[in-house]
Short mmCIF file of C-alpha atoms and ligand atoms in Angstrom, two decimals:
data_model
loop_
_atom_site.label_atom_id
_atom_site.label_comp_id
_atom_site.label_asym_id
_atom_site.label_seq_id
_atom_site.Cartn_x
_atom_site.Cartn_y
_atom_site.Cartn_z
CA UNK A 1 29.91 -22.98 34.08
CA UNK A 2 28.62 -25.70 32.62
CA UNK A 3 31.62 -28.32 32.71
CA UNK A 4 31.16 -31.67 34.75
CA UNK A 5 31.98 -31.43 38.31
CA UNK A 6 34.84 -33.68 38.88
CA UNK A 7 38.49 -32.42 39.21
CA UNK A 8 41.42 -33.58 41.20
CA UNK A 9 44.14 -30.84 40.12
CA UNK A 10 46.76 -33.80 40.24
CA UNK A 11 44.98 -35.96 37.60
CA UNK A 12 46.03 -33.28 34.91
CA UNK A 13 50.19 -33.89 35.50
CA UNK A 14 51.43 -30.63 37.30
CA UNK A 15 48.25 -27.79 36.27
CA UNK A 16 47.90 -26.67 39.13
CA UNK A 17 44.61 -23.99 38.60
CA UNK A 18 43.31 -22.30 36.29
CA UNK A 19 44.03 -18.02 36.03
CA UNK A 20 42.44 -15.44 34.60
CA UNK A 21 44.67 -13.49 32.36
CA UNK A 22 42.92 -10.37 32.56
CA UNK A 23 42.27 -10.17 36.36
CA UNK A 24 44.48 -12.68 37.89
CA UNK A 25 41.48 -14.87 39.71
CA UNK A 26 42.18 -17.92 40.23
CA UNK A 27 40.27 -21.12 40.06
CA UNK A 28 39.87 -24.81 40.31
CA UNK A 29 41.19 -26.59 37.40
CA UNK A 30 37.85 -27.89 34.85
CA UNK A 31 35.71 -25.33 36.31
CA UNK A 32 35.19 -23.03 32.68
CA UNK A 33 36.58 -20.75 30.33
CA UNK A 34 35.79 -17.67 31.63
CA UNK A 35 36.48 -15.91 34.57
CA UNK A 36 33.41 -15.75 37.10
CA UNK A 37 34.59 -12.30 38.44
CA UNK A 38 35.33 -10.28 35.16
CA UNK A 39 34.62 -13.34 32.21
CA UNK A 40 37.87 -13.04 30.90
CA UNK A 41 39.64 -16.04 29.54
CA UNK A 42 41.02 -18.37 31.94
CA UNK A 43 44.75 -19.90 31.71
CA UNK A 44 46.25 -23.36 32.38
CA UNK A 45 49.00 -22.05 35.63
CA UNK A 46 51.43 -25.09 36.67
CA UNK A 47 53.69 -25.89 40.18
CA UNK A 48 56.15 -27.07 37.93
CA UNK A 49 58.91 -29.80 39.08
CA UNK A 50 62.71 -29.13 37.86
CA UNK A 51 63.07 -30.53 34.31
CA UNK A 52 66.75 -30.92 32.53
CA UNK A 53 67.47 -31.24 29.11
CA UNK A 54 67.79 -34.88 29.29
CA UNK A 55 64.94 -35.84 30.86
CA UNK A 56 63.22 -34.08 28.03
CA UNK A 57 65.26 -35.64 25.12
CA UNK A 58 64.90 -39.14 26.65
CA UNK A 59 61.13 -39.15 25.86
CA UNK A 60 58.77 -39.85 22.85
CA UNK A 61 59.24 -38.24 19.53
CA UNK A 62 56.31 -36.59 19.97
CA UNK A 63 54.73 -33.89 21.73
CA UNK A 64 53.97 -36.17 24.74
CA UNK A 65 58.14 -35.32 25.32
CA UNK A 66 56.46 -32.32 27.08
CA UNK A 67 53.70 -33.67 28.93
CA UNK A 68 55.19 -32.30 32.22
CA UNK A 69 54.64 -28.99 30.94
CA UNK A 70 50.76 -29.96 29.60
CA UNK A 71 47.83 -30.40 31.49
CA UNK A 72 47.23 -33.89 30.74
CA UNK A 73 48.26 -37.37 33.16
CA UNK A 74 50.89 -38.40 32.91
CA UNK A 75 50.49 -41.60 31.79
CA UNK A 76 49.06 -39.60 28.49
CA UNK A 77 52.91 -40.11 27.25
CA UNK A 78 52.90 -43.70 28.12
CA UNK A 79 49.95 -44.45 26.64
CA UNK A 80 48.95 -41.44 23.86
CA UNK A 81 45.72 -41.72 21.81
CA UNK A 82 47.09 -40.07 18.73
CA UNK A 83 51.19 -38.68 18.23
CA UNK A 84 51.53 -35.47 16.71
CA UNK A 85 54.34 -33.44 16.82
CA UNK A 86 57.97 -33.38 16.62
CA UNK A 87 57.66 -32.29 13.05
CA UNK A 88 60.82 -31.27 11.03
CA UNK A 89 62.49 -28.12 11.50
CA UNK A 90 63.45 -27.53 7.88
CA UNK A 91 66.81 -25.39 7.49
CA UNK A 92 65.32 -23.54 4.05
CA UNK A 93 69.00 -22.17 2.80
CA UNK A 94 68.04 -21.94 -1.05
CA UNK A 95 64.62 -19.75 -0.07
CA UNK A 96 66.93 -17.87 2.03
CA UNK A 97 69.17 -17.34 -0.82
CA UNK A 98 65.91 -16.09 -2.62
CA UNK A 99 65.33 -13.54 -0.08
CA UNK A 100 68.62 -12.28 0.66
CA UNK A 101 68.67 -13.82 4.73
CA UNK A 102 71.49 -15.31 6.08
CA UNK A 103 69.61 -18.18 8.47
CA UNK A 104 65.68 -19.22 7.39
CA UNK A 105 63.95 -21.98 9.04
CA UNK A 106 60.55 -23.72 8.39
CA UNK A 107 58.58 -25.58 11.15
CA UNK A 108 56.81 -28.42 8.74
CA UNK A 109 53.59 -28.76 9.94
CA UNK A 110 52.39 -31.33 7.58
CA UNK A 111 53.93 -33.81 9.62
CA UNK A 112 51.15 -34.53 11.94
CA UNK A 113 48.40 -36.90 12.11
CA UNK A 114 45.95 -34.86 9.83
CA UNK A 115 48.83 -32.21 8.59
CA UNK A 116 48.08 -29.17 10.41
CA UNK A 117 49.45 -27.92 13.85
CA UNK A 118 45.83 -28.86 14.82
CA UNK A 119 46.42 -32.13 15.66
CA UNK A 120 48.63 -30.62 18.79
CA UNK A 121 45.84 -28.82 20.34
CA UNK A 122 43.13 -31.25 20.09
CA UNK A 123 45.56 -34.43 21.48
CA UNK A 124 46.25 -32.30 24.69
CA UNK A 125 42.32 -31.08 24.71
CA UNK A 126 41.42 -34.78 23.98
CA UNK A 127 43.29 -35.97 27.06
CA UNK A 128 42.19 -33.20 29.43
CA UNK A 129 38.64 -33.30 28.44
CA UNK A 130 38.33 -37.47 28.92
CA UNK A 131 40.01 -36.82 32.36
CA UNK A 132 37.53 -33.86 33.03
CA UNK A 133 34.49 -36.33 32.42
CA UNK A 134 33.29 -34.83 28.94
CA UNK A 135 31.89 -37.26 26.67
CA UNK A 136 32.27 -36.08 23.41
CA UNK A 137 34.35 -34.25 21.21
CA UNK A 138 33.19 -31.25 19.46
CA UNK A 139 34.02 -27.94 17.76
CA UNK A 140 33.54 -24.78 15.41
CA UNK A 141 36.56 -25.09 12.72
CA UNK A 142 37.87 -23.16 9.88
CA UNK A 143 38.49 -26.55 8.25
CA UNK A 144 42.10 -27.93 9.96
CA UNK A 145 40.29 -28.71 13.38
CA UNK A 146 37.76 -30.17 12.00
CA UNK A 147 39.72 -32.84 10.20
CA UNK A 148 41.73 -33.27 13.45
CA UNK A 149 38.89 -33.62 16.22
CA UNK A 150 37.50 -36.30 13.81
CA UNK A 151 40.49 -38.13 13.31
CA UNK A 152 40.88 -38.06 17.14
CA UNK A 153 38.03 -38.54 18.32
CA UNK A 154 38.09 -41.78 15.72
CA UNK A 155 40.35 -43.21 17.40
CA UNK A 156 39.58 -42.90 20.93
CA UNK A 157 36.23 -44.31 20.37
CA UNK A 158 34.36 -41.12 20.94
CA UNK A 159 31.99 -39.62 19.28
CA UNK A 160 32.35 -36.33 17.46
CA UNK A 161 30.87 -33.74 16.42
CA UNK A 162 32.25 -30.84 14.22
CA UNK A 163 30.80 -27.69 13.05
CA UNK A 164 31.91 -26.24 9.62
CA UNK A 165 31.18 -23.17 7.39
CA UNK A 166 29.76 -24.65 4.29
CA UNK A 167 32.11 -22.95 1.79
CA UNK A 168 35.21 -24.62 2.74
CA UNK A 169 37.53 -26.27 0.62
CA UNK A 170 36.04 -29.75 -0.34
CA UNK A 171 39.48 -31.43 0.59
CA UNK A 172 38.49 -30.52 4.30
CA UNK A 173 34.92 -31.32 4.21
CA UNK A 174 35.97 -34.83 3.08
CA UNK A 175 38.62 -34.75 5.15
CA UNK A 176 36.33 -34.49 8.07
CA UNK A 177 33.94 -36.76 6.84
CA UNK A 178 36.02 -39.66 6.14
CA UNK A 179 36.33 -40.24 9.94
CA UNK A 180 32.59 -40.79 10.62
CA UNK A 181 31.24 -38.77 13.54
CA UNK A 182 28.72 -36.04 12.97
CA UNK A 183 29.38 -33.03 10.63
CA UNK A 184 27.18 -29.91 10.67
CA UNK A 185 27.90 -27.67 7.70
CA UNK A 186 26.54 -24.20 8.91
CA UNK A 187 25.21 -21.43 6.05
CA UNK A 188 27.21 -18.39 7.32
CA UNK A 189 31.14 -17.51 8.52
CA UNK A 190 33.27 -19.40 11.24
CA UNK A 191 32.58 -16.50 13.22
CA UNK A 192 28.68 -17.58 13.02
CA UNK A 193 29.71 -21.02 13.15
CA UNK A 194 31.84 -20.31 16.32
CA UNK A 195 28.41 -18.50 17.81
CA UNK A 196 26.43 -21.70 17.37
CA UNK A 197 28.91 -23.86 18.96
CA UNK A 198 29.09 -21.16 22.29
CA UNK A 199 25.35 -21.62 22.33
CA UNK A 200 25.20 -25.17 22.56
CA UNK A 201 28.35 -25.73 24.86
CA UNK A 202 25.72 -23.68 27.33
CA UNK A 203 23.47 -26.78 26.46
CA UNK A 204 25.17 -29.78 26.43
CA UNK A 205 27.21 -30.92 29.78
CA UNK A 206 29.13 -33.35 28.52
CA UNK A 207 30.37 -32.20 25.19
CA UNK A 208 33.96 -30.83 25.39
CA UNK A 209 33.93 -28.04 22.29
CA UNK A 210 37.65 -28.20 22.08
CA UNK A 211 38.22 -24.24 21.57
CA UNK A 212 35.49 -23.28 23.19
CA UNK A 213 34.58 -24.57 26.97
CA UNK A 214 37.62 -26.36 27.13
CA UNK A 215 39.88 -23.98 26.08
CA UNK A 216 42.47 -23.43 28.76
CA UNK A 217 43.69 -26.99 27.76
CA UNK A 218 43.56 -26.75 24.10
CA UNK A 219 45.51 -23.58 23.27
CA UNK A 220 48.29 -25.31 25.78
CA UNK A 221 48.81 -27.63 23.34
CA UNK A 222 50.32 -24.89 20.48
CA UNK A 223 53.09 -24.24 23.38
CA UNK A 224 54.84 -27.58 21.79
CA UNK A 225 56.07 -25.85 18.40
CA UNK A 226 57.94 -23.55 20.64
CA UNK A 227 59.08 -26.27 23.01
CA UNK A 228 60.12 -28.36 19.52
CA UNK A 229 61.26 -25.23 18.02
CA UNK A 230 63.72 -24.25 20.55
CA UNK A 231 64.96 -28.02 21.30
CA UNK A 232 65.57 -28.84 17.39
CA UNK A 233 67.78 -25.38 17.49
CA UNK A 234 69.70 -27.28 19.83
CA UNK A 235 68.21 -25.60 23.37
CA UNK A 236 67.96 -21.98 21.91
CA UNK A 237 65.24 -19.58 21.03
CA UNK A 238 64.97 -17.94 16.97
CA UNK A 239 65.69 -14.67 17.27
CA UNK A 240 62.37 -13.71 14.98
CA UNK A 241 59.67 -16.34 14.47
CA UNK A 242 56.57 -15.58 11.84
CA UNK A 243 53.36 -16.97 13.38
CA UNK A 244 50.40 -17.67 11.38
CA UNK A 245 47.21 -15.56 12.86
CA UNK A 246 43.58 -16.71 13.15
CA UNK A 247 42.32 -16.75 16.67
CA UNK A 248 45.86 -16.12 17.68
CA UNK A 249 46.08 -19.07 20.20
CA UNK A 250 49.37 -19.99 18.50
CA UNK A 251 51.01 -16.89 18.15
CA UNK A 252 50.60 -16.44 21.94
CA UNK A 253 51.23 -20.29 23.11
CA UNK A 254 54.83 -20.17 21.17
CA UNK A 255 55.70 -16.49 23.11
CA UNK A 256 54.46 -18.51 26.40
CA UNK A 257 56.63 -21.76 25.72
CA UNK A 258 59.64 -19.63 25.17
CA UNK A 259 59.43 -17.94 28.27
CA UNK A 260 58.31 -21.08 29.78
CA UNK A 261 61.95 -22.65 28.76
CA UNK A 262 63.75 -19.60 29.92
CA UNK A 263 61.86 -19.30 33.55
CA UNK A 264 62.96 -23.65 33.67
CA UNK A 265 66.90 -22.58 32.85
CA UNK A 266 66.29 -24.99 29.82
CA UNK A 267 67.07 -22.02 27.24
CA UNK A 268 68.68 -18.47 27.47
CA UNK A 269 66.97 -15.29 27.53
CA UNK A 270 67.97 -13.78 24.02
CA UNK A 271 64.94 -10.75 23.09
CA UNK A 272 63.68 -12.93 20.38
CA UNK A 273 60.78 -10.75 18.37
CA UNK A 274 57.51 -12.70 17.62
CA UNK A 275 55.54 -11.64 14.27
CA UNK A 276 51.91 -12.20 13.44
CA UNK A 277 50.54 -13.41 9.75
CA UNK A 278 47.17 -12.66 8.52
CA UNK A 279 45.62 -12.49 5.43
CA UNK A 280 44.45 -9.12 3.84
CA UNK A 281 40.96 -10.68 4.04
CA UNK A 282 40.76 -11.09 7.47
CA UNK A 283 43.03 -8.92 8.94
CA UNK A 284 41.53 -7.44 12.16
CA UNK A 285 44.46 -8.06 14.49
CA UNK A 286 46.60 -6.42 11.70
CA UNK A 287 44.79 -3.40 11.57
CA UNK A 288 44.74 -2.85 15.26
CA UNK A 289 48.55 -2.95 15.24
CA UNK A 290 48.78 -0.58 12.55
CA UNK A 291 46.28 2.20 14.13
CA UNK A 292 48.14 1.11 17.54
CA UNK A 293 44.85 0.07 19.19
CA UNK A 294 44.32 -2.43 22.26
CA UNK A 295 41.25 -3.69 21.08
CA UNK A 296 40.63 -5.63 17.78
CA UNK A 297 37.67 -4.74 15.52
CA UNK A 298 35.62 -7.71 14.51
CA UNK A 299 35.96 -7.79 10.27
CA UNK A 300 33.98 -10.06 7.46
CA UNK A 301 36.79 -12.14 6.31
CA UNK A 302 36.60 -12.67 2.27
CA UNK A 303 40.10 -14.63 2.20
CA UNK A 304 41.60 -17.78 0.27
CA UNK A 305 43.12 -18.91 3.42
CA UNK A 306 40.41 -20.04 4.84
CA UNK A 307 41.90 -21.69 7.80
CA UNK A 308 42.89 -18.36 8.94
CA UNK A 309 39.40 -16.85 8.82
CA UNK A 310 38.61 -15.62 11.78
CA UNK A 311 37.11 -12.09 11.86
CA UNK A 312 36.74 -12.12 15.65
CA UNK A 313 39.66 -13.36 17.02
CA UNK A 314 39.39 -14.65 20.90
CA UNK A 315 43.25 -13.76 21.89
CA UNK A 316 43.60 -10.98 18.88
CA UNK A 317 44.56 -8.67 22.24
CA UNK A 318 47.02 -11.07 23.29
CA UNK A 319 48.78 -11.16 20.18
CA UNK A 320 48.93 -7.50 20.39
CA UNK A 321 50.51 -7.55 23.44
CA UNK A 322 53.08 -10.27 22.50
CA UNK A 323 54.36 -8.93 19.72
CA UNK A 324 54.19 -5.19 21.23
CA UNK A 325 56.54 -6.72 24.00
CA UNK A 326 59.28 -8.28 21.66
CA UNK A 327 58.95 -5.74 19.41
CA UNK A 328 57.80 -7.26 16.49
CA UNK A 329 54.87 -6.72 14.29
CA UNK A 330 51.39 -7.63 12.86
CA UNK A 331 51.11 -7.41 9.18
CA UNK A 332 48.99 -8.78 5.97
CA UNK A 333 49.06 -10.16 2.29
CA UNK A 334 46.57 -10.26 -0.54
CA UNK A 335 45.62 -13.58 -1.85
CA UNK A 336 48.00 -13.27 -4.96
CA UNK A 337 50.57 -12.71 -2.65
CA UNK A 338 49.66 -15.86 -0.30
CA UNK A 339 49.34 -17.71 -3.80
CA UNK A 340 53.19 -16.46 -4.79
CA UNK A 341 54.21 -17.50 -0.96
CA UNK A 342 52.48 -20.66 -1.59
CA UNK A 343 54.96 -21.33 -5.11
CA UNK A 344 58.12 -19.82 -3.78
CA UNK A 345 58.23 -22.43 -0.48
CA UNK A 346 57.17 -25.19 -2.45
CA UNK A 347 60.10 -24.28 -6.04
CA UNK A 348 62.60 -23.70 -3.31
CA UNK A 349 62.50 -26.03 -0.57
CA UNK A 350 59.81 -28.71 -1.57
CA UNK A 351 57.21 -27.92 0.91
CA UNK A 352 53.48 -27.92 -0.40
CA UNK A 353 51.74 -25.80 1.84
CA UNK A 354 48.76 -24.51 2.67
CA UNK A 355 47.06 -20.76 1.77
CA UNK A 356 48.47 -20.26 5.88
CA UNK A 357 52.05 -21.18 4.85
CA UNK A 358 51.24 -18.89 2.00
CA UNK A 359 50.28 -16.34 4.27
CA UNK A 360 53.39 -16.71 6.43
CA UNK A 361 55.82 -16.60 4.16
CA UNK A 362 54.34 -13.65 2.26
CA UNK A 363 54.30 -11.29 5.64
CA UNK A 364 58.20 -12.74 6.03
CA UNK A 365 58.61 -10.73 2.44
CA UNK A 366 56.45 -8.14 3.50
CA UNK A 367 58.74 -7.47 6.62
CA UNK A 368 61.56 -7.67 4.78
CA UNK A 369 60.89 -5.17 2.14
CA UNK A 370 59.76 -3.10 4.59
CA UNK A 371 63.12 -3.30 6.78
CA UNK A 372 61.16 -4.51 9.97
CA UNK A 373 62.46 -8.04 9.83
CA UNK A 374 65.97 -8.15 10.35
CA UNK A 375 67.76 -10.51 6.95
CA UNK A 376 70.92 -11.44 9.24
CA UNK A 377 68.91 -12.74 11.83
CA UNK A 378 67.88 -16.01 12.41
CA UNK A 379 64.23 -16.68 11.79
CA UNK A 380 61.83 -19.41 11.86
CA UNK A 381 58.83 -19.28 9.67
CA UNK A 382 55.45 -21.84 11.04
CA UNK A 383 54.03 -23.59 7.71
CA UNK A 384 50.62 -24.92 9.52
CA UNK A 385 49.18 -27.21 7.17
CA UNK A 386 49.21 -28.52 4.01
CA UNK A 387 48.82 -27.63 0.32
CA UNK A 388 46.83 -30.73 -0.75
CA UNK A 389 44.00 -29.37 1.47
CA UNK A 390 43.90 -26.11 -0.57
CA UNK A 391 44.39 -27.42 -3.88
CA UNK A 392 42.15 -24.60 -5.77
CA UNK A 393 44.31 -21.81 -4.56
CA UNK A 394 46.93 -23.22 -7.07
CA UNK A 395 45.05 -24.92 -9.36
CA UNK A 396 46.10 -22.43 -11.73
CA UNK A 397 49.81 -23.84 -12.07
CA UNK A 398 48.73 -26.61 -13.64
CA UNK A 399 46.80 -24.68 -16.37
CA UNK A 400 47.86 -25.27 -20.02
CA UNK A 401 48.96 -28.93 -19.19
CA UNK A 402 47.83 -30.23 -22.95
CA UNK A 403 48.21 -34.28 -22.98
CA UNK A 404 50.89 -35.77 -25.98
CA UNK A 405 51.31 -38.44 -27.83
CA UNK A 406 53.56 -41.26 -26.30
CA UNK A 407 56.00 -40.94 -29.10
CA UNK A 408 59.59 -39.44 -29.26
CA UNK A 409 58.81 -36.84 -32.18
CA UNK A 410 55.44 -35.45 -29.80
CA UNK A 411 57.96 -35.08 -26.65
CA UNK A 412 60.65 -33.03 -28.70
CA UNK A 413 58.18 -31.10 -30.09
CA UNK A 414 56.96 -29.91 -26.56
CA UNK A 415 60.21 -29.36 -25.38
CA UNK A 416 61.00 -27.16 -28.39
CA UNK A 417 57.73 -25.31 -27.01
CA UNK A 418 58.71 -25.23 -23.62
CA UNK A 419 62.56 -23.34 -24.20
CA UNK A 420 63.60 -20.74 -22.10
CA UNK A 421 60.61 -21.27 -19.79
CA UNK A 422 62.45 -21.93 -16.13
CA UNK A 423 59.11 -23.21 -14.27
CA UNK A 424 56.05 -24.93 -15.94
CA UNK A 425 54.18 -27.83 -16.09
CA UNK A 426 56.43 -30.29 -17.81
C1 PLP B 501 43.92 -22.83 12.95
C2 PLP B 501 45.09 -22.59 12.08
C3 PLP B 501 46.02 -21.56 12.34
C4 PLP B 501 45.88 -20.51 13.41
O1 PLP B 501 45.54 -20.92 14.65
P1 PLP B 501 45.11 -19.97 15.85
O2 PLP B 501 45.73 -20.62 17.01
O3 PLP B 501 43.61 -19.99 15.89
O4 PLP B 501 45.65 -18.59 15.60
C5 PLP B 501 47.12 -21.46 11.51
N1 PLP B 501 47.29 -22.28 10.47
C6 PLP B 501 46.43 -23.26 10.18
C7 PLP B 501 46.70 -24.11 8.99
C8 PLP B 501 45.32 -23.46 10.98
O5 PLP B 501 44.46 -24.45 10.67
ZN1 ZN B 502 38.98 -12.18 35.64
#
């Protein structure tokens, strides 16, 4: 591999080496992606040191309170470059009400530095990839990572450089932009876009591609909604979590931080079931469940979430296998449904977010209607991101929104209009 040859194992906290999780190799920690025996995809592996409760609580309200179990230094908690994390677990009672469950949760995603769970990822592949010698921070995105590599990368006083589908919603574009750095938009899908950015990681030695040649270290970083999850539950695990879908990093980092807490004694084993969320647009992983393949079939994705438009997803297997193993599921929704998803979470509990919330709370229906998620359990839904980045998919609630005069007489006039109509635009 390409990567700069540098790596003391101890300078990334307790990461021991990296493993391949199809084959089991092992290797030296900053050495690739890919597995030089079989090129499968390589995993962070840790000689972890006991860790209580306490110890864990004590630290930053952030996700640096887990940087013993992230391969960063450790002085990354002491001294962070950017604080994500630690977002609000929101207990959603009255959109439980709405859909007959008895105990409904909402990870808040919005809460982070650019208001998307990407923020996690790139702060732990930020500090790994400094440590590791890169020089600058780069990346393929569906829009989210984008913004956050920018914002990052900002702020470290690196240079960036992020690679973009052109059709994506303009609040991401600027989003990105704002931040300086370089921004390629690309004519063609993420999954071209994604391509383009495995070509030139090949090419350029000292550019860490966040979710591409560094990986191993970035997808760790999604491990610290589970770790958050579980501690703002008060040290237990949900006993069904919906996960949004796109590569399926996430899905599979939140499976590997619960059974990280349960190997450290910090949480009990309780056969929690992990569920996937795609859109019907890009719904590869979805349709593999269904036809109970292994593999994943690459799609064209023709989706309003964009974010979670991936039609080749790099750990689609491993989401098959996590949610095989708990016994949950995969499943889909149409774009009027994410739209509907997108309403319901923010008319019941005041959360505006984005198509991927949309997405996640329209599979929790799904599953529910369809008697595979369980109402009296409890269950934790991920909203990712957030709605002002995806204004156009709900543009359309504001439609009819006719201007008055500022007199009394024009005001009772509309509200003589507006009787018996629960929801509008008033
Ligand atoms: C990237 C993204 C996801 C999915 O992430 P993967 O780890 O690639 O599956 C979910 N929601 C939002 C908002 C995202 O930007
Ligand atoms: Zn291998």
């Amino acid at each position: 591999m390409n990567a700069p040859k540098i790596p003391a194992p101890s300078r990334l906290g307790y990461a021991s080496h990296l493993a391949c999780r199809e084959c089991g190799a092992t290797t030296e920690l900053g050495s690739g992606h890919a597995c030089a025996k079989c090129f499968g995809p390589l995993e962070v592996a840790y000689d972890l040191p006991p860790l209580t409760r306490e110890s864990i609580e004590a630290g930053p309200p952030s996700i640096w309170r887990y940087a013993s179990l992230l391969p960063v230094p450790p002085a990354v908690a002491s001294t962070p470059n950017t604080e994500p994390g630690w977002t609000r677990l929101v207990r959603a009672d009255h959109l439980a009400t709405e859909l007959g469950m008895r105990a409904l949760w909402v990870k808040d995603e919005r809460g982070n530095p650019t208001h998307s769970f990407k923020d996690r990822v790139v702060a732990v592949a930020l500090a790994a990839a400094v440590e590791l010698g890169y020089k600058v921070l780069a990346c393929p995105s569906t829009g989210n990572l984008a913004n956050a590599v920018a914002a990052a990368a900002a702020r470290a006083g690196i240079r960036s450089v992020v690679m973009i589908p052109s059709d994506l919603e303009q609040q991401k574009i600027i989003g990105s932009a704002v931040f300086g750095g370089t921004l390629v938009a690309v004519r063609g899908s993420y999954d071209d876009v994604n391509r383009l950015a495995s070509e030139l990681a090949d090419d350029r030695e000292d550019w860490a591609f966040v979710n591409v040649n560094v990986r191993p270290y970035y997808a760790e970083g999604s491990k610290t909604i589970g770790f958050e999850i579980a501690e703002q539950l008060g040290w237990r695990l949900p006993e069904q979590i919906v996960v949004p879908v796109a590569s399926g990093a996430q899905l599979v980092k939140v499976d590997k931080a619960f059974r990280e807490l349960v190997a450290l004694g910090l949480a009990e084993e309780t056969g929690y079931r992990v569920f996937g969320a795609q859109a019907s647009g890009c719904a590869p992983v979805a349709a593999a469940f269904r036809a109970g393949h292994d593999v994943v079939q690459p799609v064209r994705p023709s989706t309003i979430a964009k974010s979670l438009a991936i039609g080749n997803p790099a750990d689609g297997p491993y989401v098959l296998d996590v949610v095989r193993r708990t016994g949950g599921a995969v499943a889909d929704v149409a774009d009027e449904e994410i739209v509907d998803g997108m309403r319901l979470l923010a008319q019941t509990e005041g959360i505006f977010g984005e198509t991927a919330g949309g997405v996640t709370l329209g599979v929790l229906r799904r599953l529910l209607a369809d008697g595979v998620i369980d109402p009296d359990a409890e269950t934790v839904i991920i909203n990712s991101g957030e709605g002002l980045k995806t204004l156009d998919a709900v543009a359309g609630t504001a439609e009819g929104l006719d201007a008055i005069a500022p007199t009394l007489s024009a005001f009772a006039e509309l509200e003589s209009s507006l009787t018996g109509r629960e929801v509008g635009p008033l």
